[in-house]
Coordinates of N, CA and C in Angstrom, one line a residue:
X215 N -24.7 58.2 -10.0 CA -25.3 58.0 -8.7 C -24.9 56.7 -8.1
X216 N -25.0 55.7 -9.2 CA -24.4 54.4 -8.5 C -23.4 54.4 -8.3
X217 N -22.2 55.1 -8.5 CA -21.1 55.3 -8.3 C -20.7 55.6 -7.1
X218 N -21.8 56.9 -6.8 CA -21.1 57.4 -5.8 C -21.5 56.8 -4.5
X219 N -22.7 55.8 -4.7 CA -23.3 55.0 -3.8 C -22.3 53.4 -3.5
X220 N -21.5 53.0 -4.4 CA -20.4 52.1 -4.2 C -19.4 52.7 -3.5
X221 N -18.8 54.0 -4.1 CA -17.8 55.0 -2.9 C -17.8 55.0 -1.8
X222 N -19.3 55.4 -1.3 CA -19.8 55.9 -0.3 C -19.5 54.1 0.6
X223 N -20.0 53.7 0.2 CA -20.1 51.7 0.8 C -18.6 51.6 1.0
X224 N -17.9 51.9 0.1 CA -16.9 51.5 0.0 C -15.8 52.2 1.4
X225 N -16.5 53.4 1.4 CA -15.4 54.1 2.2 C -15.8 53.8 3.7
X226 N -17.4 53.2 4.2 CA -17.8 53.2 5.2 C -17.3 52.2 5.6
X227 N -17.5 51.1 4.7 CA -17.2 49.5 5.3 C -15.6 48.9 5.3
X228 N -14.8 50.1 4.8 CA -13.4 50.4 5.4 C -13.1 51.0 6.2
X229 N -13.8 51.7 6.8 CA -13.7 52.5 8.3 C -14.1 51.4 9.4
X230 N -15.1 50.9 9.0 CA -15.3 49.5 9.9 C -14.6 48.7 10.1
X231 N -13.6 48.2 8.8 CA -12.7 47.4 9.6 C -11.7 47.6 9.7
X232 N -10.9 49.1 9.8 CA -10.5 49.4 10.8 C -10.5 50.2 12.1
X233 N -12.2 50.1 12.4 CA -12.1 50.3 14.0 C -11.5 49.8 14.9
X234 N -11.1 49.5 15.6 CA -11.3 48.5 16.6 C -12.6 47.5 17.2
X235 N -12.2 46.4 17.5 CA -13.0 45.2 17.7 C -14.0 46.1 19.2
X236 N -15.1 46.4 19.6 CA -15.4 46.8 21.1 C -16.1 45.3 21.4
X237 N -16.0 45.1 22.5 CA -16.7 43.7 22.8 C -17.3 44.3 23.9
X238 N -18.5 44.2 24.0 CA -19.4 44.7 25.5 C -19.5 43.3 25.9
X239 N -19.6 43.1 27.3 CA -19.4 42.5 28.0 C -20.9 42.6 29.0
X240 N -21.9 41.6 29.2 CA -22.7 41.9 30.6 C -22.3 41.1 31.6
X241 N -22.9 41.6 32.7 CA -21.9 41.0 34.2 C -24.1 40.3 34.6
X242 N -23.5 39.1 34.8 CA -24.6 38.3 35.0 C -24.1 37.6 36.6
X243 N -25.1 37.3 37.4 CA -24.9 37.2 38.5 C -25.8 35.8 39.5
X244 N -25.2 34.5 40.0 CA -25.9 33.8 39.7 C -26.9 34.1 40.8
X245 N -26.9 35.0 41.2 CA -27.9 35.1 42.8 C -28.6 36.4 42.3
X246 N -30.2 36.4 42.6 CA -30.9 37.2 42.1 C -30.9 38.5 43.2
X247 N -31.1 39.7 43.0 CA -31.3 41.0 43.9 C -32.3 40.4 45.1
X248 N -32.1 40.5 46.0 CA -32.7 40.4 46.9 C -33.9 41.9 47.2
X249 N -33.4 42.1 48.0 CA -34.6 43.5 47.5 C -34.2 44.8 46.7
X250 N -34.9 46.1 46.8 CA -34.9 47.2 46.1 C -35.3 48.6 46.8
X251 N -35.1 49.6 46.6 CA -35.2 51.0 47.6 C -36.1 50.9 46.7
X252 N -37.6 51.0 47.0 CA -38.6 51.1 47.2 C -39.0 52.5 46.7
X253 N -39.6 53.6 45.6 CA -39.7 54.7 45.6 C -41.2 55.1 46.0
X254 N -41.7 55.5 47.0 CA -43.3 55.8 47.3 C -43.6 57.2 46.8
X255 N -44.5 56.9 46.3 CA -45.1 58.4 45.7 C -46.4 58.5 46.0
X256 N -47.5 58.2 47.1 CA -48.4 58.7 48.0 C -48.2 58.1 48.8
X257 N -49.4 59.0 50.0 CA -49.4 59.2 51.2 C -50.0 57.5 51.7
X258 N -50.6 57.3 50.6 CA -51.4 55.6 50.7 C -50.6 54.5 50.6
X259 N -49.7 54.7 49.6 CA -48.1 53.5 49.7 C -47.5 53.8 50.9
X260 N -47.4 55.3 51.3 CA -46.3 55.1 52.2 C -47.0 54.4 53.3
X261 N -47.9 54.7 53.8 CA -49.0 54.2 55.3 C -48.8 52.4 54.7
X262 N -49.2 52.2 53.7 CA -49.1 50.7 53.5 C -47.9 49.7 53.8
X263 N -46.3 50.9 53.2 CA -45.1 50.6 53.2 C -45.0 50.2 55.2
X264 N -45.8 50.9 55.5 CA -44.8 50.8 57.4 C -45.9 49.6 58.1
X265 N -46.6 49.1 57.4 CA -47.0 47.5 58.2 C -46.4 46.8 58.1
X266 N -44.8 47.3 57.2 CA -43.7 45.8 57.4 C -43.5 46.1 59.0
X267 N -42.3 45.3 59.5 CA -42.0 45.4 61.0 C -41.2 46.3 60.8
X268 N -40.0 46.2 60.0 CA -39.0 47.3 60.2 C -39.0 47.9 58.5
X269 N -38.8 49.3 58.7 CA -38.7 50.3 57.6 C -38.1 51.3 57.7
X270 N -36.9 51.5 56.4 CA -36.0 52.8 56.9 C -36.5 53.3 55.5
X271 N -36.7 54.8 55.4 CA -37.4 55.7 54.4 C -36.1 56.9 54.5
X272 N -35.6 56.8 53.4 CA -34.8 57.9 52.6 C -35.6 59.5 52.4
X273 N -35.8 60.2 53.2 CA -36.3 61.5 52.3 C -35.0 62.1 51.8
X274 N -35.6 62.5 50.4 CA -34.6 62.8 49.6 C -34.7 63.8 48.9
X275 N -34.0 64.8 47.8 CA -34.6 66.4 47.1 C -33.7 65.6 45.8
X276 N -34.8 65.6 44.6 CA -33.7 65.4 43.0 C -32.6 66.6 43.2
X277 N -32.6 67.4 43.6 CA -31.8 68.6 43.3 C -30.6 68.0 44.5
X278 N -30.8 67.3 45.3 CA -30.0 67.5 46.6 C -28.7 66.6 46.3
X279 N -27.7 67.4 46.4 CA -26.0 66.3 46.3 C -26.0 65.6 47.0
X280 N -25.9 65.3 48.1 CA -25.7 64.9 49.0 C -26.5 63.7 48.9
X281 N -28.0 63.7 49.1 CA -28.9 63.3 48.5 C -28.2 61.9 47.2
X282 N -27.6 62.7 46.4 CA -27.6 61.6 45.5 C -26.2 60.8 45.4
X283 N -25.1 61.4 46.6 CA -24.0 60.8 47.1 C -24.2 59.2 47.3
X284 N -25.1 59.5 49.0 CA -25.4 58.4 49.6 C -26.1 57.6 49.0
X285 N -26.8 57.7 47.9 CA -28.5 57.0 47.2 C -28.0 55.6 47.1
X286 N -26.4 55.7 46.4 CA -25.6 54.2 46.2 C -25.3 53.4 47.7
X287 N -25.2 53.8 48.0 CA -24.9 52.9 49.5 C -26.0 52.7 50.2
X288 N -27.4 53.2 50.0 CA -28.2 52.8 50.2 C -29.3 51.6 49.9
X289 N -29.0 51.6 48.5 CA -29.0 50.2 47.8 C -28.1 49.3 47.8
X290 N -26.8 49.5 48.4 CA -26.1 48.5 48.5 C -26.4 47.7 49.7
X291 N -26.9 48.4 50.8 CA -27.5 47.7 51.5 C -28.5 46.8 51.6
X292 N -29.7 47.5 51.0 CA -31.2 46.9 50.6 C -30.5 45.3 50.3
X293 N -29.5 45.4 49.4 CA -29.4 44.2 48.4 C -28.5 43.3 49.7
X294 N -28.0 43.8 50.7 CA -27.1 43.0 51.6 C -27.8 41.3 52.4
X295 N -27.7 40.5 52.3 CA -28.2 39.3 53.2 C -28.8 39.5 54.3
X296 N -27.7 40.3 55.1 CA -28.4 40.2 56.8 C -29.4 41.4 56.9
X297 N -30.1 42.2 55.6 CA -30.8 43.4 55.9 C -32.0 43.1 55.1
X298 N -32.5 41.5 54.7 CA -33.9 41.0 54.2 C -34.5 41.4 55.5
X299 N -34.9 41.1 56.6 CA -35.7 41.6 56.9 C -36.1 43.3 56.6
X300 N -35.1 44.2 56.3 CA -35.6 45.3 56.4 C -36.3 46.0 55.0
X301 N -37.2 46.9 55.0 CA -37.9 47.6 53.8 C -37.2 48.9 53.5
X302 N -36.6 49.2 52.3 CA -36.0 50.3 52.4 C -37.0 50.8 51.2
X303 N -36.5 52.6 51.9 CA -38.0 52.8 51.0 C -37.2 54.5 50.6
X304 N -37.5 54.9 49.8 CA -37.4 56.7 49.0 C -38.7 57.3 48.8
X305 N -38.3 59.0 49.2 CA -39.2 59.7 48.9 C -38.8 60.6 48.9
X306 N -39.6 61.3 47.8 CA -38.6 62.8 47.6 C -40.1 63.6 48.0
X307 N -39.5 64.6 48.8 CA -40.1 65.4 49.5 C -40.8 66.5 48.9
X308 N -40.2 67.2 47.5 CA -40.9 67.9 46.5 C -42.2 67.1 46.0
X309 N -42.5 65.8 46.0 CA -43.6 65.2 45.5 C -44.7 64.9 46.6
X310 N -44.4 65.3 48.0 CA -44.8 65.0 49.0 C -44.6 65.9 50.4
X311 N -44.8 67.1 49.8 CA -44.5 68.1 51.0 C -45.5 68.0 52.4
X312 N -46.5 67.3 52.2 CA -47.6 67.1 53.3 C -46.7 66.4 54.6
X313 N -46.4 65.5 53.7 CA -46.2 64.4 54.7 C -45.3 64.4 55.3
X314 N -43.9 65.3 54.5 CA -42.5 65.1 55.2 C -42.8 66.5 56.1
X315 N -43.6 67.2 56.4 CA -43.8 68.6 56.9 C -44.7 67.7 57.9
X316 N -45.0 66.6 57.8 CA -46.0 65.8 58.9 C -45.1 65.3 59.7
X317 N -44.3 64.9 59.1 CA -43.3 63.8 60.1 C -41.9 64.6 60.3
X318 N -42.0 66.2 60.3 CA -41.1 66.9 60.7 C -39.1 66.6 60.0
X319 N -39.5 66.3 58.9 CA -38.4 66.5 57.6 C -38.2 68.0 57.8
X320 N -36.4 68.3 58.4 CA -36.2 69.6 57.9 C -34.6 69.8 57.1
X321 N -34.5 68.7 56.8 CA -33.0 68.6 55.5 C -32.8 67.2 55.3
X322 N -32.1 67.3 54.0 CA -32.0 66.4 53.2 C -30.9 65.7 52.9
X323 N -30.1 64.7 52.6 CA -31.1 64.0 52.9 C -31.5 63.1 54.9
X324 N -32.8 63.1 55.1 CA -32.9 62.2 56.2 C -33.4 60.7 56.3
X325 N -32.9 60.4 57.3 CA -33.6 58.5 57.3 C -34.2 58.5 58.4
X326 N -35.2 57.9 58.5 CA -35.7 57.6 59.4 C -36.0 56.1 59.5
X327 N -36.2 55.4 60.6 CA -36.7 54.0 60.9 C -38.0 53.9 61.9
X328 N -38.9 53.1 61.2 CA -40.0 52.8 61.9 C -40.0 51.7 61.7
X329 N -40.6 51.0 62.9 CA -41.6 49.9 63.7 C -42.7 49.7 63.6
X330 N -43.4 48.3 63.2 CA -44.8 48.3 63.2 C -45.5 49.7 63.5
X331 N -45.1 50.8 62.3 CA -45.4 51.6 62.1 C -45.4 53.0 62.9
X332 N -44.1 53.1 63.7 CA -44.2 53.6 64.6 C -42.4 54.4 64.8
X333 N -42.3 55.6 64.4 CA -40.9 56.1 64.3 C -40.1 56.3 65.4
X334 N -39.2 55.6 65.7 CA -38.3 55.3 66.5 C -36.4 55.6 66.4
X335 N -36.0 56.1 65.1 CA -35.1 56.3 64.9 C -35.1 57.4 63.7
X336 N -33.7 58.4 64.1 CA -33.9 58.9 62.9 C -32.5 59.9 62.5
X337 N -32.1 59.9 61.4 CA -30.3 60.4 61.5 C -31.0 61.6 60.4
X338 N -30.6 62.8 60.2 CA -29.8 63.5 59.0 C -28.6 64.1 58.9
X339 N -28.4 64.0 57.3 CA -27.1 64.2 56.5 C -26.8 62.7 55.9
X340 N -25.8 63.1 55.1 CA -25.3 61.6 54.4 C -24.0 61.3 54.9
X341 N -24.5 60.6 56.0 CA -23.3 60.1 56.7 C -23.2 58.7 56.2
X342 N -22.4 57.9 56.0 CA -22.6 56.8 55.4 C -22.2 55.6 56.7
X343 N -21.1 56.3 57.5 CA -20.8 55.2 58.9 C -22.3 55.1 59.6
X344 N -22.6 56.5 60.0 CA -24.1 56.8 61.0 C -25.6 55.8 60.1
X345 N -25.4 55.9 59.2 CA -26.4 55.2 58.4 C -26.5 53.8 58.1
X346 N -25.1 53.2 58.0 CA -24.6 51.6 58.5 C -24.8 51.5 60.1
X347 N -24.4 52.0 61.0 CA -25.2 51.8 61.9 C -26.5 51.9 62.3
X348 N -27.3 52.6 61.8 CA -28.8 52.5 62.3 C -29.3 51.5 61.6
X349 N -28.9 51.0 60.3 CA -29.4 49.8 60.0 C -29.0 48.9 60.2
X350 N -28.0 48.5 61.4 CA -27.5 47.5 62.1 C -28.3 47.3 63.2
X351 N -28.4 48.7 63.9 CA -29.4 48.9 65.1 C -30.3 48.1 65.4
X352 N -31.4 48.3 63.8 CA -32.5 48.2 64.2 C -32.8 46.6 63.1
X353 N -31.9 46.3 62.8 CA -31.9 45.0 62.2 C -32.9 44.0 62.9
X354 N -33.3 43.5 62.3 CA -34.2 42.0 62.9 C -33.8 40.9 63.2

């Protein structure tokens, strides 16, 4: 048994050295995130979310491609300098059928932009030019 338990060591910790060396590497960054896509999941965060001045809200479907195309360019934004004033915010509409059936959501994904709480802009599809512009638009 001991035997085969020195084999066994023996054959493992020669496969080890000759794996290859992997070195992970983390990407550290000296400037911290500035903001974050915001994910709201009631009707109470969201009403809370639109007392900022300006807010663009993602409705979005987990199932939806398109949906999950654009999701990256939408955080790339959030995190952009000249878009701290704005609140970016997600909501997936299967969690919240009231509301996007309140505010006349009828595909996915859409954005909309509100004003001291008040909707004033609004694109659907994942257009990524049309979407850099509205949040140019309505920049602060």
């Amino acid at each position: 048994m001991a035997a085969a338990r020195s084999l066994l060591s023996a054959t493992v910790l020669g496969r080890m050295a000759r794996a290859p060396s992997v070195t992970m590497a983390r990407q550290f960054h000296a400037t911290s995130r500035r903001q974050v896509v915001h994910h709201i999941k009631s009707q109470a965060e969201f009403a809370e979310a639109l007392k900022e001045s300006t807010v663009i809200v993602d409705f979005f479907a987990t199932w939806c491609g398109p949906c999950k195309a654009i999701s990256p360019f939408l955080t790339k934004m959030s995190d952009e300098a000249q878009n701290q004033g704005i609140k970016f915010l997600k909501l997936d509409v299967d969690e919240l059928p009231e509301l996007t059936a309140e505010l006349g959501v009828r595909a996915m994904p859409t954005f909309m932009v509100f004003q001291n709480g008040k909707k004033v802009d609004e694109m659907m599809g994942a257009h990524i030019p049309g979407l850099q512009n509205m949040v140019e638009k309505h920049r602060p």
